[in-house]
Amino acid sequence: MSDAILRVEGLVKRYRTITAVDHLQLEVRPGELVGFIGPNGAGKTTTMRCIAGQLVPDGGEVWVGGVAVTQDPVGVKGKIGYVPQELELYAYLTGEEFLRFVGDLRGVPREAQEERMKHLLDLCELSHARDRLVREYSGGMARKLAICAALLAEPPLLLLDESFVGLDPESTHAIQGLLRDYCARGHAILLSSHILDMLERLCTRVVLVAAGKVQRDLQRDALEALFQSGEHPTLTDLYLKTTAPFRRTPSAP
Ligand code: ATP
């Protein structure tokens, strides 16, 4: 039996004539920090939204912790922390009220909420803003608050869609440490990003998608072997060579 926390089997999602996700296969196990990379329009966000139960697939199935998303979308939501690319926060709550709201909704006992909230807000350098309205947060502050909210209930699976966009270097560094610790405690993370040099250092595995399909799926040791052999000296090199056939050539003048 599979010990995967996430299993995506033959996932298909179409938007009218566009096939955004095309029979995508993926398994993620506890402890893995998976970089989910690919060109703009490759299908990363669509895949994450199907996993999170925000989109209904046209084919295939997603299981989180053995629960099928089409059978029990609410049950699956309880096992996931999701930070979407387009944030959906409550503008007229303070940062603290927002985290409490999420904590209560996810059934986190008040004492644990308090402890985790303090830890996360300190680490993300948001403690000074916990009493300010979310609508007054800068873009980077709002993204950090969303990450804190996703982590608060310690879900077994975190989905982070471009969650490092707009973060300052101190926060980027701190959150990378937070994510490493999270995985070391047996949770799993699927992280989409275009910051390839960061992913090269951070991830235990890289999954590259293009045209809605997984094109490469490499564990850390396989990546290291490619880097060291010189076949692909960097993740950027691997990315550029793998995605070249999928890039649109400029139209003739
Ligand atoms: P990016 O790196 O730019 O965030 P992505 O890999 O996350 O890209 P998706 O947002 O999943 O890609 O988009 C996959 C395909 O689906 C693209 O061709 C996109 O134009 C299309 N698409 C996405 N959302 C919609 C929508 N709501 N309606 C129609 N087409 C959509």
Tab-separated table of N, CA, C and O in Angstrom, residues 26-90:
chain	number	residue	atom	x	y	z
A	26	LEU	N	1.181	12.137	-9.886
A	26	LEU	CA	2.104	12.640	-8.864
A	26	LEU	C	1.809	11.974	-7.527
A	26	LEU	O	0.637	11.810	-7.158
A	27	GLU	N	2.876	11.598	-6.838
A	27	GLU	CA	2.724	11.118	-5.456
A	27	GLU	C	3.705	11.890	-4.596
A	27	GLU	O	4.854	12.083	-4.989
A	28	VAL	N	3.252	12.321	-3.437
A	28	VAL	CA	4.144	13.018	-2.504
A	28	VAL	C	4.053	12.315	-1.156
A	28	VAL	O	2.948	12.031	-0.668
A	29	ARG	N	5.214	12.021	-0.594
A	29	ARG	CA	5.254	11.280	0.673
A	29	ARG	C	5.601	12.195	1.849
A	29	ARG	O	6.217	13.258	1.641
A	30	PRO	N	5.236	11.777	3.061
A	30	PRO	CA	5.575	12.575	4.246
A	30	PRO	C	7.077	12.865	4.285
A	30	PRO	O	7.890	11.997	3.959
A	31	GLY	N	7.430	14.101	4.643
A	31	GLY	CA	8.834	14.499	4.742
A	31	GLY	C	9.377	15.128	3.474
A	31	GLY	O	10.457	15.709	3.491
A	32	GLU	N	8.599	15.032	2.373
A	32	GLU	CA	9.116	15.587	1.115
A	32	GLU	C	8.788	17.077	0.976
A	32	GLU	O	7.681	17.515	1.314
A	33	LEU	N	9.768	17.810	0.457
A	33	LEU	CA	9.573	19.233	0.133
A	33	LEU	C	9.776	19.333	-1.385
A	33	LEU	O	10.905	19.328	-1.872
A	34	VAL	N	8.670	19.338	-2.092
A	34	VAL	CA	8.708	19.172	-3.546
A	34	VAL	C	8.589	20.514	-4.248
A	34	VAL	O	7.602	21.235	-4.060
A	35	GLY	N	9.594	20.846	-5.052
A	35	GLY	CA	9.522	22.039	-5.899
A	35	GLY	C	8.720	21.697	-7.136
A	35	GLY	O	9.033	20.733	-7.844
A	36	PHE	N	7.670	22.478	-7.384
A	36	PHE	CA	6.747	22.205	-8.492
A	36	PHE	C	6.985	23.318	-9.510
A	36	PHE	O	6.552	24.455	-9.285
A	37	ILE	N	7.730	23.003	-10.567
A	37	ILE	CA	8.175	24.064	-11.460
A	37	ILE	C	7.658	23.838	-12.874
A	37	ILE	O	7.254	22.727	-13.231
A	38	GLY	N	7.707	24.893	-13.667
A	38	GLY	CA	7.270	24.794	-15.061
A	38	GLY	C	6.983	26.176	-15.592
A	38	GLY	O	6.796	27.112	-14.818
A	39	PRO	N	6.928	26.305	-16.908
A	39	PRO	CA	6.704	27.619	-17.511
A	39	PRO	C	5.336	28.207	-17.143
A	39	PRO	O	4.454	27.467	-16.677
A	40	ASN	N	5.160	29.485	-17.386
A	40	ASN	CA	3.844	30.111	-17.209
A	40	ASN	C	2.831	29.335	-18.053
A	40	ASN	O	3.103	29.012	-19.212
A	41	GLY	N	1.710	29.018	-17.417
A	41	GLY	CA	0.655	28.311	-18.150
A	41	GLY	C	0.846	26.798	-18.211
A	41	GLY	O	0.109	26.102	-18.897
A	42	ALA	N	1.829	26.274	-17.456
A	42	ALA	CA	2.113	24.827	-17.503
A	42	ALA	C	1.028	23.988	-16.826
A	42	ALA	O	0.918	22.791	-17.065
A	43	GLY	N	0.271	24.613	-15.934
A	43	GLY	CA	-0.792	23.884	-15.236
A	43	GLY	C	-0.561	23.709	-13.738
A	43	GLY	O	-1.292	22.961	-13.079
A	44	LYS	N	0.398	24.419	-13.182
A	44	LYS	CA	0.733	24.252	-11.753
A	44	LYS	C	-0.414	24.729	-10.848
A	44	LYS	O	-0.852	24.004	-9.959
A	45	THR	N	-0.878	25.956	-11.088
A	45	THR	CA	-1.961	26.488	-10.247
A	45	THR	C	-3.227	25.661	-10.405
A	45	THR	O	-3.908	25.344	-9.416
A	46	THR	N	-3.514	25.281	-11.630
A	46	THR	CA	-4.732	24.485	-11.865
A	46	THR	C	-4.648	23.162	-11.102
A	46	THR	O	-5.622	22.725	-10.472
A	47	THR	N	-3.466	22.533	-11.131
A	47	THR	CA	-3.282	21.272	-10.388
A	47	THR	C	-3.509	21.509	-8.897
A	47	THR	O	-4.242	20.750	-8.235
A	48	MET	N	-2.900	22.574	-8.372
A	48	MET	CA	-3.052	22.840	-6.931
A	48	MET	C	-4.513	23.111	-6.571
A	48	MET	O	-5.002	22.666	-5.537
A	49	ARG	N	-5.205	23.836	-7.441
A	49	ARG	CA	-6.612	24.144	-7.137
A	49	ARG	C	-7.479	22.882	-7.193
A	49	ARG	O	-8.446	22.761	-6.439
A	50	CYS	N	-7.111	21.945	-8.043
A	50	CYS	CA	-7.837	20.655	-8.062
A	50	CYS	C	-7.549	19.877	-6.780
A	50	CYS	O	-8.454	19.280	-6.183
A	51	ILE	N	-6.276	19.898	-6.330
A	51	ILE	CA	-5.923	19.178	-5.091
A	51	ILE	C	-6.673	19.788	-3.909
A	51	ILE	O	-7.179	19.084	-3.035
A	52	ALA	N	-6.749	21.117	-3.914
A	52	ALA	CA	-7.386	21.815	-2.782
A	52	ALA	C	-8.912	21.775	-2.848
A	52	ALA	O	-9.581	22.307	-1.966
A	53	GLY	N	-9.447	21.185	-3.894
A	53	GLY	CA	-10.913	21.067	-4.010
A	53	GLY	C	-11.579	22.342	-4.484
A	53	GLY	O	-12.793	22.490	-4.386
A	54	GLN	N	-10.797	23.264	-5.046
A	54	GLN	CA	-11.384	24.517	-5.550
A	54	GLN	C	-11.857	24.384	-6.985
A	54	GLN	O	-12.628	25.208	-7.458
A	55	LEU	N	-11.336	23.396	-7.682
A	55	LEU	CA	-11.772	23.130	-9.054
A	55	LEU	C	-12.166	21.665	-9.140
A	55	LEU	O	-11.519	20.813	-8.519
A	56	VAL	N	-13.197	21.389	-9.906
A	56	VAL	CA	-13.619	20.000	-10.092
A	56	VAL	C	-12.908	19.459	-11.336
A	56	VAL	O	-13.030	20.035	-12.424
A	57	PRO	N	-12.147	18.377	-11.186
A	57	PRO	CA	-11.425	17.850	-12.344
A	57	PRO	C	-12.374	17.306	-13.410
A	57	PRO	O	-13.498	16.897	-13.106
A	58	ASP	N	-11.894	17.290	-14.648
A	58	ASP	CA	-12.646	16.653	-15.736
A	58	ASP	C	-12.307	15.173	-15.842
A	58	ASP	O	-12.972	14.428	-16.567
A	59	GLY	N	-11.232	14.779	-15.167
A	59	GLY	CA	-10.855	13.368	-15.184
A	59	GLY	C	-9.818	13.105	-14.123
A	59	GLY	O	-9.172	14.024	-13.624
A	60	GLY	N	-9.692	11.826	-13.765
A	60	GLY	CA	-8.689	11.451	-12.769
A	60	GLY	C	-9.194	11.664	-11.354
A	60	GLY	O	-10.371	11.990	-11.132
A	61	GLU	N	-8.292	11.468	-10.411
A	61	GLU	CA	-8.668	11.600	-8.995
A	61	GLU	C	-7.468	12.067	-8.171
A	61	GLU	O	-6.309	11.865	-8.557
A	62	VAL	N	-7.789	12.725	-7.076
A	62	VAL	CA	-6.772	13.189	-6.126
A	62	VAL	C	-7.123	12.603	-4.761
A	62	VAL	O	-8.284	12.669	-4.351
A	63	TRP	N	-6.132	12.029	-4.097
A	63	TRP	CA	-6.322	11.542	-2.724
A	63	TRP	C	-5.364	12.295	-1.814
A	63	TRP	O	-4.177	12.451	-2.143
A	64	VAL	N	-5.869	12.744	-0.685
A	64	VAL	CA	-4.994	13.346	0.332
A	64	VAL	C	-5.200	12.534	1.602
A	64	VAL	O	-6.335	12.426	2.092
A	65	GLY	N	-4.110	11.949	2.087
A	65	GLY	CA	-4.218	11.081	3.271
A	65	GLY	C	-5.218	9.953	3.038
A	65	GLY	O	-5.945	9.571	3.963
A	66	GLY	N	-5.298	9.468	1.805
A	66	GLY	CA	-6.190	8.352	1.484
A	66	GLY	C	-7.631	8.766	1.232
A	66	GLY	O	-8.467	7.924	0.921
A	67	VAL	N	-7.939	10.058	1.345
A	67	VAL	CA	-9.321	10.526	1.135
A	67	VAL	C	-9.424	11.128	-0.272
A	67	VAL	O	-8.604	11.980	-0.651
A	68	ALA	N	-10.417	10.694	-1.054
A	68	ALA	CA	-10.571	11.177	-2.431
A	68	ALA	C	-11.267	12.531	-2.429
A	68	ALA	O	-12.320	12.703	-1.806
A	69	VAL	N	-10.679	13.477	-3.153
A	69	VAL	CA	-11.201	14.852	-3.127
A	69	VAL	C	-12.600	14.942	-3.737
A	69	VAL	O	-13.429	15.738	-3.284
A	70	THR	N	-12.896	14.103	-4.729
A	70	THR	CA	-14.242	14.174	-5.325
A	70	THR	C	-15.290	13.545	-4.391
A	70	THR	O	-16.461	13.879	-4.452
A	71	GLN	N	-14.854	12.631	-3.516
A	71	GLN	CA	-15.786	11.966	-2.595
A	71	GLN	C	-16.026	12.794	-1.338
A	71	GLN	O	-17.134	12.855	-0.817
A	72	ASP	N	-14.936	13.415	-0.828
A	72	ASP	CA	-15.042	14.107	0.449
A	72	ASP	C	-14.187	15.395	0.421
A	72	ASP	O	-13.151	15.481	1.085
A	73	PRO	N	-14.648	16.394	-0.351
A	73	PRO	CA	-13.839	17.611	-0.489
A	73	PRO	C	-13.603	18.323	0.842
A	73	PRO	O	-12.524	18.884	1.064
A	74	VAL	N	-14.562	18.265	1.742
A	74	VAL	CA	-14.396	18.948	3.033
A	74	VAL	C	-13.349	18.216	3.877
A	74	VAL	O	-12.480	18.833	4.495
A	75	GLY	N	-13.420	16.879	3.854
A	75	GLY	CA	-12.439	16.073	4.592
A	75	GLY	C	-11.031	16.353	4.092
A	75	GLY	O	-10.085	16.462	4.876
A	76	VAL	N	-10.899	16.484	2.766
A	76	VAL	CA	-9.578	16.754	2.180
A	76	VAL	C	-9.089	18.142	2.592
A	76	VAL	O	-7.916	18.310	2.940
A	77	LYS	N	-9.987	19.111	2.583
A	77	LYS	CA	-9.587	20.493	2.959
A	77	LYS	C	-8.983	20.516	4.362
A	77	LYS	O	-8.062	21.285	4.650
A	78	GLY	N	-9.508	19.664	5.244
A	78	GLY	CA	-9.013	19.607	6.623
A	78	GLY	C	-7.592	19.070	6.728
A	78	GLY	O	-6.943	19.217	7.752
A	79	LYS	N	-7.112	18.445	5.653
A	79	LYS	CA	-5.760	17.866	5.678
A	79	LYS	C	-4.750	18.741	4.944
A	79	LYS	O	-3.593	18.377	4.786
A	80	ILE	N	-5.241	19.887	4.429
A	80	ILE	CA	-4.385	20.724	3.578
A	80	ILE	C	-4.271	22.141	4.136
A	80	ILE	O	-5.255	22.705	4.622
A	81	GLY	N	-3.080	22.714	4.014
A	81	GLY	CA	-2.919	24.164	4.184
A	81	GLY	C	-2.579	24.704	2.814
A	81	GLY	O	-1.640	24.220	2.180
A	82	TYR	N	-3.360	25.665	2.323
A	82	TYR	CA	-3.184	26.129	0.941
A	82	TYR	C	-2.969	27.634	0.930
A	82	TYR	O	-3.792	28.382	1.456
A	83	VAL	N	-1.853	28.049	0.349
A	83	VAL	CA	-1.631	29.485	0.142
A	83	VAL	C	-1.696	29.723	-1.361
A	83	VAL	O	-0.759	29.397	-2.096
A	84	PRO	N	-2.832	30.255	-1.834
A	84	PRO	CA	-2.973	30.441	-3.282
A	84	PRO	C	-2.130	31.608	-3.781
A	84	PRO	O	-1.705	32.460	-2.995
A	85	GLN	N	-1.941	31.647	-5.082
A	85	GLN	CA	-1.198	32.740	-5.705
A	85	GLN	C	-1.950	34.061	-5.483
A	85	GLN	O	-1.352	35.070	-5.135
A	86	GLU	N	-3.262	34.009	-5.709
A	86	GLU	CA	-4.103	35.188	-5.459
A	86	GLU	C	-4.658	35.040	-4.055
A	86	GLU	O	-5.500	34.187	-3.811
A	87	LEU	N	-4.164	35.866	-3.141
A	87	LEU	CA	-4.543	35.695	-1.727
A	87	LEU	C	-6.004	36.032	-1.492
A	87	LEU	O	-6.546	36.957	-2.104
A	88	GLU	N	-6.617	35.270	-0.573
A	88	GLU	CA	-8.000	35.542	-0.184
A	88	GLU	C	-8.018	35.696	1.333
A	88	GLU	O	-8.139	34.724	2.060
A	89	LEU	N	-7.804	36.925	1.799
A	89	LEU	CA	-7.762	37.165	3.241
A	89	LEU	C	-8.945	38.046	3.640
A	89	LEU	O	-9.572	38.670	2.782
A	90	TYR	N	-9.218	38.096	4.920
A	90	TYR	CA	-10.311	38.953	5.390
A	90	TYR	C	-9.752	40.316	5.762
A	90	TYR	O	-9.097	40.484	6.793
